[in-house]
């Protein structure tokens, strides 16, 4: 499966990565582009492999850029009982939505971000744990996000009047090159004050510095008494790279960009072709102790 997706250059890069671990005791997965198909559902094969993990006593945790409210229905469908991470790790929460860790952005960071996104004409959203603030609730981007997540936006006249309790800012644009440039520039401007990562070609996430999926893996693993090197992670986007640097087994989806594939030890099939289920079956279950 891996060879079908990786070029010679990627093979060379992967040769320098750590060898695959002998044992996996926990799985942390991204959602959009990874666990979910393009139509935002989980296939029967995915549900079967998730059940196989649970039957073997392996915790499955979700780590997503989504707010908790947009994750709960999938958590319920999977029957997960442990903690999960929203806002790229900005919120660690229980299946009932109760937050055990909640990080917010400072007003100074929010001011810089607002200025930068405004200058470049990038649509800007603010998110709290249970609130989504937008300037135009009728914009096509908002309509698309509402359809995907099921969340309802709250339109406001001025985002600068709502700096309190913001866990994530999203910059939205179909100018992918511009968004990549802004990601680089904002990262440089903010330094260690915030994490700036694209969660897809058209979405830029700005979260508190420790709100990244690498930190989420550490916190979720600690909650289960597991070491990070005993964790398998699956992802497809740039916001998954921090967890790839922490976990013992790292798996990229087949449709991921080359730099994401290069950061992972192995690459599976796409999210349209049961890549998540295939990865669990091929790479993870053989490394799980039988109960």
PDB file of C-alpha atoms in Angstrom:
ATOM      1  CA  UNK A   1       0.000   0.000   0.000  1.00  0.00           C
ATOM      2  CA  UNK A   2       2.757   2.424   0.946  1.00  0.00           C
ATOM      3  CA  UNK A   3       4.701   1.996  -2.249  1.00  0.00           C
ATOM      4  CA  UNK A   4       1.705   2.999  -4.321  1.00  0.00           C
ATOM      5  CA  UNK A   5       1.778   6.505  -2.897  1.00  0.00           C
ATOM      6  CA  UNK A   6       5.384   7.346  -2.121  1.00  0.00           C
ATOM      7  CA  UNK A   7       7.992   8.618  -4.547  1.00  0.00           C
ATOM      8  CA  UNK A   8      11.650   7.685  -4.450  1.00  0.00           C
ATOM      9  CA  UNK A   9      12.395  10.979  -2.704  1.00  0.00           C
ATOM     10  CA  UNK A  10       9.886  10.181   0.039  1.00  0.00           C
ATOM     11  CA  UNK A  11      11.389   6.725   0.450  1.00  0.00           C
ATOM     12  CA  UNK A  12      14.780   8.336   0.981  1.00  0.00           C
ATOM     13  CA  UNK A  13      13.366  10.697   3.602  1.00  0.00           C
ATOM     14  CA  UNK A  14      11.572   7.870   5.380  1.00  0.00           C
ATOM     15  CA  UNK A  15      14.780   5.852   5.607  1.00  0.00           C
ATOM     16  CA  UNK A  16      16.032   8.441   8.107  1.00  0.00           C
ATOM     17  CA  UNK A  17      12.904   8.262  10.306  1.00  0.00           C
ATOM     18  CA  UNK A  18      12.758   6.096  13.448  1.00  0.00           C
ATOM     19  CA  UNK A  19      11.870   2.450  12.888  1.00  0.00           C
ATOM     20  CA  UNK A  20       8.307   1.363  13.527  1.00  0.00           C
ATOM     21  CA  UNK A  21       7.568   0.555  17.198  1.00  0.00           C
ATOM     22  CA  UNK A  22       6.959  -2.999  18.372  1.00  0.00           C
ATOM     23  CA  UNK A  23       3.944  -2.138  20.507  1.00  0.00           C
ATOM     24  CA  UNK A  24       1.038   0.318  20.251  1.00  0.00           C
ATOM     25  CA  UNK A  25      -1.140   1.019  23.287  1.00  0.00           C
ATOM     26  CA  UNK A  26      -3.163   4.009  22.069  1.00  0.00           C
ATOM     27  CA  UNK A  27      -4.391   5.630  18.835  1.00  0.00           C
ATOM     28  CA  UNK A  28      -4.913   9.363  18.234  1.00  0.00           C
ATOM     29  CA  UNK A  29      -6.617  10.305  14.991  1.00  0.00           C
ATOM     30  CA  UNK A  30      -7.391  13.431  13.066  1.00  0.00           C
ATOM     31  CA  UNK A  31     -10.969  13.658  11.781  1.00  0.00           C
ATOM     32  CA  UNK A  32     -11.487  15.606   8.536  1.00  0.00           C
ATOM     33  CA  UNK A  33      -9.500  14.056   5.704  1.00  0.00           C
ATOM     34  CA  UNK A  34      -8.500  11.114   7.890  1.00  0.00           C
ATOM     35  CA  UNK A  35     -11.179   9.332   9.916  1.00  0.00           C
ATOM     36  CA  UNK A  36     -13.948  10.892   7.819  1.00  0.00           C
ATOM     37  CA  UNK A  37     -14.675  10.515   4.121  1.00  0.00           C
ATOM     38  CA  UNK A  38     -15.074  13.648   1.963  1.00  0.00           C
ATOM     39  CA  UNK A  39     -18.811  13.591   2.735  1.00  0.00           C
ATOM     40  CA  UNK A  40     -17.992  13.656   6.477  1.00  0.00           C
ATOM     41  CA  UNK A  41     -19.101  10.119   7.300  1.00  0.00           C
ATOM     42  CA  UNK A  42     -17.350   7.032   8.653  1.00  0.00           C
ATOM     43  CA  UNK A  43     -17.396   3.937   6.476  1.00  0.00           C
ATOM     44  CA  UNK A  44     -18.426   0.487   7.765  1.00  0.00           C
ATOM     45  CA  UNK A  45     -14.772  -0.585   7.522  1.00  0.00           C
ATOM     46  CA  UNK A  46     -13.701   2.375   9.669  1.00  0.00           C
ATOM     47  CA  UNK A  47     -16.321   1.607  12.299  1.00  0.00           C
ATOM     48  CA  UNK A  48     -15.267  -2.054  12.288  1.00  0.00           C
ATOM     49  CA  UNK A  49     -11.597  -1.200  12.824  1.00  0.00           C
ATOM     50  CA  UNK A  50     -12.479   1.281  15.591  1.00  0.00           C
ATOM     51  CA  UNK A  51     -14.431  -1.504  17.292  1.00  0.00           C
ATOM     52  CA  UNK A  52     -11.482  -3.868  16.851  1.00  0.00           C
ATOM     53  CA  UNK A  53      -9.248  -1.399  18.694  1.00  0.00           C
ATOM     54  CA  UNK A  54     -11.750  -1.082  21.538  1.00  0.00           C
ATOM     55  CA  UNK A  55     -12.123  -4.865  21.810  1.00  0.00           C
ATOM     56  CA  UNK A  56      -8.369  -5.070  22.307  1.00  0.00           C
ATOM     57  CA  UNK A  57      -8.413  -2.409  25.008  1.00  0.00           C
ATOM     58  CA  UNK A  58      -6.723   0.251  22.879  1.00  0.00           C
ATOM     59  CA  UNK A  59      -7.992   3.793  23.574  1.00  0.00           C
ATOM     60  CA  UNK A  60      -8.990   5.724  20.451  1.00  0.00           C
ATOM     61  CA  UNK A  61      -8.910   9.502  20.863  1.00  0.00           C
ATOM     62  CA  UNK A  62      -9.778  12.200  18.338  1.00  0.00           C
ATOM     63  CA  UNK A  63      -7.602  15.282  17.847  1.00  0.00           C
ATOM     64  CA  UNK A  64      -9.256  17.810  15.573  1.00  0.00           C
ATOM     65  CA  UNK A  65      -9.247  21.451  14.585  1.00  0.00           C
ATOM     66  CA  UNK A  66     -13.005  21.334  15.169  1.00  0.00           C
ATOM     67  CA  UNK A  67     -14.674  22.714  18.291  1.00  0.00           C
ATOM     68  CA  UNK A  68     -16.003  20.048  20.675  1.00  0.00           C
ATOM     69  CA  UNK A  69     -19.607  20.656  19.601  1.00  0.00           C
ATOM     70  CA  UNK A  70     -18.719  19.556  16.058  1.00  0.00           C
ATOM     71  CA  UNK A  71     -17.021  16.379  17.311  1.00  0.00           C
ATOM     72  CA  UNK A  72     -19.559  14.990  19.791  1.00  0.00           C
ATOM     73  CA  UNK A  73     -21.778  13.137  17.317  1.00  0.00           C
ATOM     74  CA  UNK A  74     -18.790  11.197  15.975  1.00  0.00           C
ATOM     75  CA  UNK A  75     -17.572  10.452  19.491  1.00  0.00           C
ATOM     76  CA  UNK A  76     -21.027   9.095  20.288  1.00  0.00           C
ATOM     77  CA  UNK A  77     -21.149   7.050  17.086  1.00  0.00           C
ATOM     78  CA  UNK A  78     -17.780   5.497  17.885  1.00  0.00           C
ATOM     79  CA  UNK A  79     -18.734   4.881  21.490  1.00  0.00           C
ATOM     80  CA  UNK A  80     -15.590   6.591  22.809  1.00  0.00           C
ATOM     81  CA  UNK A  81     -15.363   6.934  26.572  1.00  0.00           C
ATOM     82  CA  UNK A  82     -12.072   8.801  27.041  1.00  0.00           C
ATOM     83  CA  UNK A  83     -10.927  12.357  26.488  1.00  0.00           C
ATOM     84  CA  UNK A  84     -10.515  13.998  23.091  1.00  0.00           C
ATOM     85  CA  UNK A  85      -8.896  17.181  21.784  1.00  0.00           C
ATOM     86  CA  UNK A  86     -10.593  20.047  19.941  1.00  0.00           C
ATOM     87  CA  UNK A  87      -9.152  23.288  18.553  1.00  0.00           C
ATOM     88  CA  UNK A  88      -5.933  21.393  17.678  1.00  0.00           C
ATOM     89  CA  UNK A  89      -5.413  20.656  21.376  1.00  0.00           C
ATOM     90  CA  UNK A  90      -6.679  23.959  22.745  1.00  0.00           C
ATOM     91  CA  UNK A  91      -9.465  22.082  24.504  1.00  0.00           C
ATOM     92  CA  UNK A  92      -9.224  18.628  26.053  1.00  0.00           C
ATOM     93  CA  UNK A  93     -12.695  17.396  26.879  1.00  0.00           C
ATOM     94  CA  UNK A  94     -14.742  14.414  28.007  1.00  0.00           C
ATOM     95  CA  UNK A  95     -17.416  12.760  25.823  1.00  0.00           C
ATOM     96  CA  UNK A  96     -20.103  14.809  27.555  1.00  0.00           C
ATOM     97  CA  UNK A  97     -18.355  18.000  26.422  1.00  0.00           C
ATOM     98  CA  UNK A  98     -16.866  18.945  29.796  1.00  0.00           C
ATOM     99  CA  UNK A  99     -13.470  20.614  29.310  1.00  0.00           C
ATOM    100  CA  UNK A 100     -10.552  19.448  31.428  1.00  0.00           C
ATOM    101  CA  UNK A 101      -8.058  21.743  29.662  1.00  0.00           C
ATOM    102  CA  UNK A 102      -9.034  25.020  27.976  1.00  0.00           C
ATOM    103  CA  UNK A 103      -6.587  27.519  26.486  1.00  0.00           C
ATOM    104  CA  UNK A 104      -7.405  30.946  25.042  1.00  0.00           C
ATOM    105  CA  UNK A 105      -5.630  33.517  22.890  1.00  0.00           C
ATOM    106  CA  UNK A 106      -4.453  36.793  24.390  1.00  0.00           C
ATOM    107  CA  UNK A 107      -5.913  40.125  23.206  1.00  0.00           C
ATOM    108  CA  UNK A 108      -2.477  41.139  21.866  1.00  0.00           C
ATOM    109  CA  UNK A 109      -2.275  38.042  19.684  1.00  0.00           C
ATOM    110  CA  UNK A 110      -5.859  38.481  18.503  1.00  0.00           C
ATOM    111  CA  UNK A 111      -5.154  42.065  17.516  1.00  0.00           C
ATOM    112  CA  UNK A 112      -2.141  41.083  15.407  1.00  0.00           C
ATOM    113  CA  UNK A 113      -4.069  38.247  13.769  1.00  0.00           C
ATOM    114  CA  UNK A 114      -7.067  40.457  12.971  1.00  0.00           C
ATOM    115  CA  UNK A 115      -4.827  43.082  11.386  1.00  0.00           C
ATOM    116  CA  UNK A 116      -2.953  40.541   9.259  1.00  0.00           C
ATOM    117  CA  UNK A 117      -6.038  38.715   7.995  1.00  0.00           C
ATOM    118  CA  UNK A 118      -7.861  41.983   7.294  1.00  0.00           C
ATOM    119  CA  UNK A 119      -4.952  43.423   5.294  1.00  0.00           C
ATOM    120  CA  UNK A 120      -4.945  40.358   3.053  1.00  0.00           C
ATOM    121  CA  UNK A 121      -8.726  40.198   2.682  1.00  0.00           C
ATOM    122  CA  UNK A 122      -8.974  36.814   4.395  1.00  0.00           C
ATOM    123  CA  UNK A 123     -12.331  35.963   5.942  1.00  0.00           C
ATOM    124  CA  UNK A 124     -11.979  35.726   9.723  1.00  0.00           C
ATOM    125  CA  UNK A 125     -13.859  33.672  12.297  1.00  0.00           C
ATOM    126  CA  UNK A 126     -13.542  33.558  16.091  1.00  0.00           C
ATOM    127  CA  UNK A 127     -14.365  30.408  18.033  1.00  0.00           C
ATOM    128  CA  UNK A 128     -15.080  29.801  21.673  1.00  0.00           C
ATOM    129  CA  UNK A 129     -15.829  26.366  23.081  1.00  0.00           C
ATOM    130  CA  UNK A 130     -19.513  26.614  22.166  1.00  0.00           C
ATOM    131  CA  UNK A 131     -19.729  29.756  20.014  1.00  0.00           C
ATOM    132  CA  UNK A 132     -18.746  30.605  16.431  1.00  0.00           C
ATOM    133  CA  UNK A 133     -18.454  34.322  15.661  1.00  0.00           C
ATOM    134  CA  UNK A 134     -18.481  35.622  12.078  1.00  0.00           C
ATOM    135  CA  UNK A 135     -18.868  38.952  10.313  1.00  0.00           C
ATOM    136  CA  UNK A 136     -21.137  37.614   7.561  1.00  0.00           C
ATOM    137  CA  UNK A 137     -23.323  34.608   8.356  1.00  0.00           C
ATOM    138  CA  UNK A 138     -24.423  34.407   4.701  1.00  0.00           C
ATOM    139  CA  UNK A 139     -20.949  34.070   3.190  1.00  0.00           C
ATOM    140  CA  UNK A 140     -20.348  30.930   1.076  1.00  0.00           C
ATOM    141  CA  UNK A 141     -17.532  29.835   3.396  1.00  0.00           C
ATOM    142  CA  UNK A 142     -19.801  30.087   6.439  1.00  0.00           C
ATOM    143  CA  UNK A 143     -22.578  28.202   4.659  1.00  0.00           C
ATOM    144  CA  UNK A 144     -20.157  25.415   3.767  1.00  0.00           C
ATOM    145  CA  UNK A 145     -18.812  25.164   7.311  1.00  0.00           C
ATOM    146  CA  UNK A 146     -22.322  25.157   8.735  1.00  0.00           C
ATOM    147  CA  UNK A 147     -23.238  22.266   6.430  1.00  0.00           C
ATOM    148  CA  UNK A 148     -20.116  20.297   7.418  1.00  0.00           C
ATOM    149  CA  UNK A 149     -20.214  20.814  11.173  1.00  0.00           C
ATOM    150  CA  UNK A 150     -23.877  21.412  11.898  1.00  0.00           C
ATOM    151  CA  UNK A 151     -22.940  24.467  13.969  1.00  0.00           C
ATOM    152  CA  UNK A 152     -24.806  27.782  13.781  1.00  0.00           C
ATOM    153  CA  UNK A 153     -22.796  31.007  13.403  1.00  0.00           C
ATOM    154  CA  UNK A 154     -23.345  34.126  15.473  1.00  0.00           C
ATOM    155  CA  UNK A 155     -22.958  37.227  13.315  1.00  0.00           C
ATOM    156  CA  UNK A 156     -21.315  40.250  14.958  1.00  0.00           C
ATOM    157  CA  UNK A 157     -20.513  43.731  13.700  1.00  0.00           C
ATOM    158  CA  UNK A 158     -16.911  43.864  14.938  1.00  0.00           C
ATOM    159  CA  UNK A 159     -14.798  40.892  16.030  1.00  0.00           C
ATOM    160  CA  UNK A 160     -12.539  43.264  17.969  1.00  0.00           C
ATOM    161  CA  UNK A 161     -15.323  43.695  20.494  1.00  0.00           C
ATOM    162  CA  UNK A 162     -15.207  39.956  21.274  1.00  0.00           C
ATOM    163  CA  UNK A 163     -11.617  39.212  22.305  1.00  0.00           C
ATOM    164  CA  UNK A 164     -12.574  37.482  25.561  1.00  0.00           C
ATOM    165  CA  UNK A 165     -12.393  33.683  25.775  1.00  0.00           C
ATOM    166  CA  UNK A 166     -11.375  33.011  22.161  1.00  0.00           C
ATOM    167  CA  UNK A 167      -9.815  29.581  21.724  1.00  0.00           C
ATOM    168  CA  UNK A 168      -9.209  29.689  17.982  1.00  0.00           C
ATOM    169  CA  UNK A 169      -9.169  32.087  15.050  1.00  0.00           C
ATOM    170  CA  UNK A 170      -9.798  30.745  11.568  1.00  0.00           C
ATOM    171  CA  UNK A 171      -8.675  32.452   8.388  1.00  0.00           C
ATOM    172  CA  UNK A 172     -10.593  31.252   5.335  1.00  0.00           C
ATOM    173  CA  UNK A 173      -9.622  31.796   1.709  1.00  0.00           C
ATOM    174  CA  UNK A 174      -9.665  29.999  -1.620  1.00  0.00           C
ATOM    175  CA  UNK A 175      -6.367  31.689  -2.458  1.00  0.00           C
ATOM    176  CA  UNK A 176      -4.240  28.783  -1.237  1.00  0.00           C
ATOM    177  CA  UNK A 177      -0.880  30.376  -2.014  1.00  0.00           C
ATOM    178  CA  UNK A 178      -1.837  33.505  -0.098  1.00  0.00           C
ATOM    179  CA  UNK A 179      -2.938  31.455   2.897  1.00  0.00           C
ATOM    180  CA  UNK A 180       0.366  29.589   2.883  1.00  0.00           C
ATOM    181  CA  UNK A 181       2.289  32.888   2.776  1.00  0.00           C
ATOM    182  CA  UNK A 182       0.202  34.313   5.631  1.00  0.00           C
ATOM    183  CA  UNK A 183       0.806  31.150   7.649  1.00  0.00           C
ATOM    184  CA  UNK A 184       4.556  31.687   7.326  1.00  0.00           C
ATOM    185  CA  UNK A 185       4.384  35.409   8.055  1.00  0.00           C
ATOM    186  CA  UNK A 186       2.081  35.103  11.065  1.00  0.00           C
ATOM    187  CA  UNK A 187       4.199  32.291  12.509  1.00  0.00           C
ATOM    188  CA  UNK A 188       7.242  34.546  12.310  1.00  0.00           C
ATOM    189  CA  UNK A 189       5.426  37.553  13.798  1.00  0.00           C
ATOM    190  CA  UNK A 190       3.879  35.671  16.708  1.00  0.00           C
ATOM    191  CA  UNK A 191       6.886  33.518  17.537  1.00  0.00           C
ATOM    192  CA  UNK A 192       6.072  31.321  20.499  1.00  0.00           C
ATOM    193  CA  UNK A 193       2.910  33.242  21.414  1.00  0.00           C
ATOM    194  CA  UNK A 194       0.585  31.184  19.205  1.00  0.00           C
ATOM    195  CA  UNK A 195       0.439  28.138  16.977  1.00  0.00           C
ATOM    196  CA  UNK A 196      -0.300  28.903  13.313  1.00  0.00           C
ATOM    197  CA  UNK A 197      -1.174  25.917  11.109  1.00  0.00           C
ATOM    198  CA  UNK A 198      -3.283  25.210   8.048  1.00  0.00           C
ATOM    199  CA  UNK A 199      -5.836  22.463   8.704  1.00  0.00           C
ATOM    200  CA  UNK A 200      -6.680  22.325   4.990  1.00  0.00           C
ATOM    201  CA  UNK A 201      -5.746  24.231   1.840  1.00  0.00           C
ATOM    202  CA  UNK A 202      -8.388  26.864   2.571  1.00  0.00           C
ATOM    203  CA  UNK A 203      -8.347  26.994   6.387  1.00  0.00           C
ATOM    204  CA  UNK A 204      -5.710  28.618   8.589  1.00  0.00           C
ATOM    205  CA  UNK A 205      -5.946  27.941  12.335  1.00  0.00           C
ATOM    206  CA  UNK A 206      -4.446  30.244  14.973  1.00  0.00           C
ATOM    207  CA  UNK A 207      -4.516  28.776  18.476  1.00  0.00           C
ATOM    208  CA  UNK A 208      -2.639  29.310  21.755  1.00  0.00           C
ATOM    209  CA  UNK A 209       0.997  28.212  21.709  1.00  0.00           C
ATOM    210  CA  UNK A 210       0.372  24.936  23.541  1.00  0.00           C
ATOM    211  CA  UNK A 211      -2.766  24.281  21.511  1.00  0.00           C
ATOM    212  CA  UNK A 212      -1.169  21.962  18.989  1.00  0.00           C
ATOM    213  CA  UNK A 213      -1.724  18.300  18.308  1.00  0.00           C
ATOM    214  CA  UNK A 214       1.701  17.321  19.607  1.00  0.00           C
ATOM    215  CA  UNK A 215       0.851  18.677  23.038  1.00  0.00           C
ATOM    216  CA  UNK A 216      -2.572  17.049  22.722  1.00  0.00           C
ATOM    217  CA  UNK A 217      -0.960  13.638  22.178  1.00  0.00           C
ATOM    218  CA  UNK A 218       1.180  14.106  25.285  1.00  0.00           C
ATOM    219  CA  UNK A 219      -1.829  15.102  27.408  1.00  0.00           C
ATOM    220  CA  UNK A 220      -4.134  12.401  26.081  1.00  0.00           C
ATOM    221  CA  UNK A 221      -1.444   9.747  26.492  1.00  0.00           C
ATOM    222  CA  UNK A 222      -0.724  10.836  30.058  1.00  0.00           C
ATOM    223  CA  UNK A 223      -4.432  10.617  30.881  1.00  0.00           C
ATOM    224  CA  UNK A 224      -4.354   6.954  29.836  1.00  0.00           C
ATOM    225  CA  UNK A 225      -1.012   6.098  31.451  1.00  0.00           C
ATOM    226  CA  UNK A 226       0.625   5.650  28.048  1.00  0.00           C
ATOM    227  CA  UNK A 227       3.980   6.954  26.814  1.00  0.00           C
ATOM    228  CA  UNK A 228       3.959   9.022  23.579  1.00  0.00           C
ATOM    229  CA  UNK A 229       6.179   6.471  21.829  1.00  0.00           C
ATOM    230  CA  UNK A 230       3.417   3.911  22.375  1.00  0.00           C
ATOM    231  CA  UNK A 231       0.893   6.057  20.465  1.00  0.00           C
ATOM    232  CA  UNK A 232      -0.061   5.688  16.798  1.00  0.00           C
ATOM    233  CA  UNK A 233      -1.242   8.860  15.046  1.00  0.00           C
ATOM    234  CA  UNK A 234      -3.086   9.263  11.761  1.00  0.00           C
ATOM    235  CA  UNK A 235      -3.457  12.551   9.886  1.00  0.00           C
ATOM    236  CA  UNK A 236      -3.462  14.334   6.554  1.00  0.00           C
ATOM    237  CA  UNK A 237      -2.734  18.049   7.074  1.00  0.00           C
ATOM    238  CA  UNK A 238      -0.139  20.495   8.328  1.00  0.00           C
ATOM    239  CA  UNK A 239      -1.810  20.804  11.725  1.00  0.00           C
ATOM    240  CA  UNK A 240      -1.109  17.075  12.177  1.00  0.00           C
ATOM    241  CA  UNK A 241       2.664  17.560  11.888  1.00  0.00           C
ATOM    242  CA  UNK A 242       3.187  18.365  15.606  1.00  0.00           C
ATOM    243  CA  UNK A 243       1.701  15.010  16.610  1.00  0.00           C
ATOM    244  CA  UNK A 244       3.838  13.243  14.001  1.00  0.00           C
ATOM    245  CA  UNK A 245       6.877  14.602  15.851  1.00  0.00           C
ATOM    246  CA  UNK A 246       5.687  13.118  19.146  1.00  0.00           C
ATOM    247  CA  UNK A 247       4.079   9.744  18.422  1.00  0.00           C
ATOM    248  CA  UNK A 248       5.813   6.415  18.014  1.00  0.00           C
ATOM    249  CA  UNK A 249       3.937   5.387  14.847  1.00  0.00           C
ATOM    250  CA  UNK A 250       2.929   8.058  12.346  1.00  0.00           C
ATOM    251  CA  UNK A 251       0.624   7.424   9.398  1.00  0.00           C
ATOM    252  CA  UNK A 252      -0.250   9.891   6.633  1.00  0.00           C
ATOM    253  CA  UNK A 253      -3.314   9.615   4.435  1.00  0.00           C
ATOM    254  CA  UNK A 254      -2.832   8.930   0.745  1.00  0.00           C
ATOM    255  CA  UNK A 255      -4.212  12.294  -0.388  1.00  0.00           C
ATOM    256  CA  UNK A 256      -1.987  14.310   1.978  1.00  0.00           C
ATOM    257  CA  UNK A 257       0.525  16.787   0.586  1.00  0.00           C
ATOM    258  CA  UNK A 258       4.043  15.456   0.051  1.00  0.00           C
ATOM    259  CA  UNK A 259       5.535  17.293   3.034  1.00  0.00           C
ATOM    260  CA  UNK A 260       2.957  15.670   5.333  1.00  0.00           C
ATOM    261  CA  UNK A 261       3.697  12.252   3.845  1.00  0.00           C
ATOM    262  CA  UNK A 262       7.410  12.907   4.282  1.00  0.00           C
ATOM    263  CA  UNK A 263       6.929  13.559   7.996  1.00  0.00           C
ATOM    264  CA  UNK A 264       5.118  10.244   8.513  1.00  0.00           C
ATOM    265  CA  UNK A 265       6.721   6.831   8.741  1.00  0.00           C
ATOM    266  CA  UNK A 266       4.158   5.206   6.470  1.00  0.00           C
ATOM    267  CA  UNK A 267       1.418   6.291   4.079  1.00  0.00           C
ATOM    268  CA  UNK A 268      -1.929   4.575   3.705  1.00  0.00           C
ATOM    269  CA  UNK A 269      -4.676   4.854   1.086  1.00  0.00           C
ATOM    270  CA  UNK A 270      -6.860   7.960   0.720  1.00  0.00           C
ATOM    271  CA  UNK A 271      -9.874   8.836   2.858  1.00  0.00           C
ATOM    272  CA  UNK A 272     -12.028   7.984  -0.154  1.00  0.00           C
ATOM    273  CA  UNK A 273     -10.634   4.426  -0.218  1.00  0.00           C
ATOM    274  CA  UNK A 274     -10.819   3.360   3.434  1.00  0.00           C
ATOM    275  CA  UNK A 275      -7.280   4.524   4.147  1.00  0.00           C
ATOM    276  CA  UNK A 276      -7.957   4.835   7.879  1.00  0.00           C
ATOM    277  CA  UNK A 277      -9.314   1.307   8.202  1.00  0.00           C
ATOM    278  CA  UNK A 278      -6.508  -0.124   6.065  1.00  0.00           C
ATOM    279  CA  UNK A 279      -3.888   1.604   8.225  1.00  0.00           C
ATOM    280  CA  UNK A 280      -5.354   0.262  11.449  1.00  0.00           C
ATOM    281  CA  UNK A 281      -5.518  -3.247  10.038  1.00  0.00           C
ATOM    282  CA  UNK A 282      -2.061  -3.243   8.445  1.00  0.00           C
ATOM    283  CA  UNK A 283       0.088  -1.151  10.784  1.00  0.00           C
ATOM    284  CA  UNK A 284      -1.623  -0.872  14.166  1.00  0.00           C
ATOM    285  CA  UNK A 285      -3.446  -4.105  15.025  1.00  0.00           C
ATOM    286  CA  UNK A 286      -0.326  -6.253  14.439  1.00  0.00           C
ATOM    287  CA  UNK A 287       1.409  -4.107  17.087  1.00  0.00           C
ATOM    288  CA  UNK A 288      -1.336  -4.483  19.668  1.00  0.00           C
ATOM    289  CA  UNK A 289      -1.086  -7.099  22.400  1.00  0.00           C
ATOM    290  CA  UNK A 290      -3.972  -9.538  22.312  1.00  0.00           C
ATOM    291  CA  UNK A 291      -6.230  -9.279  25.391  1.00  0.00           C
TER     292      UNK A 291
END
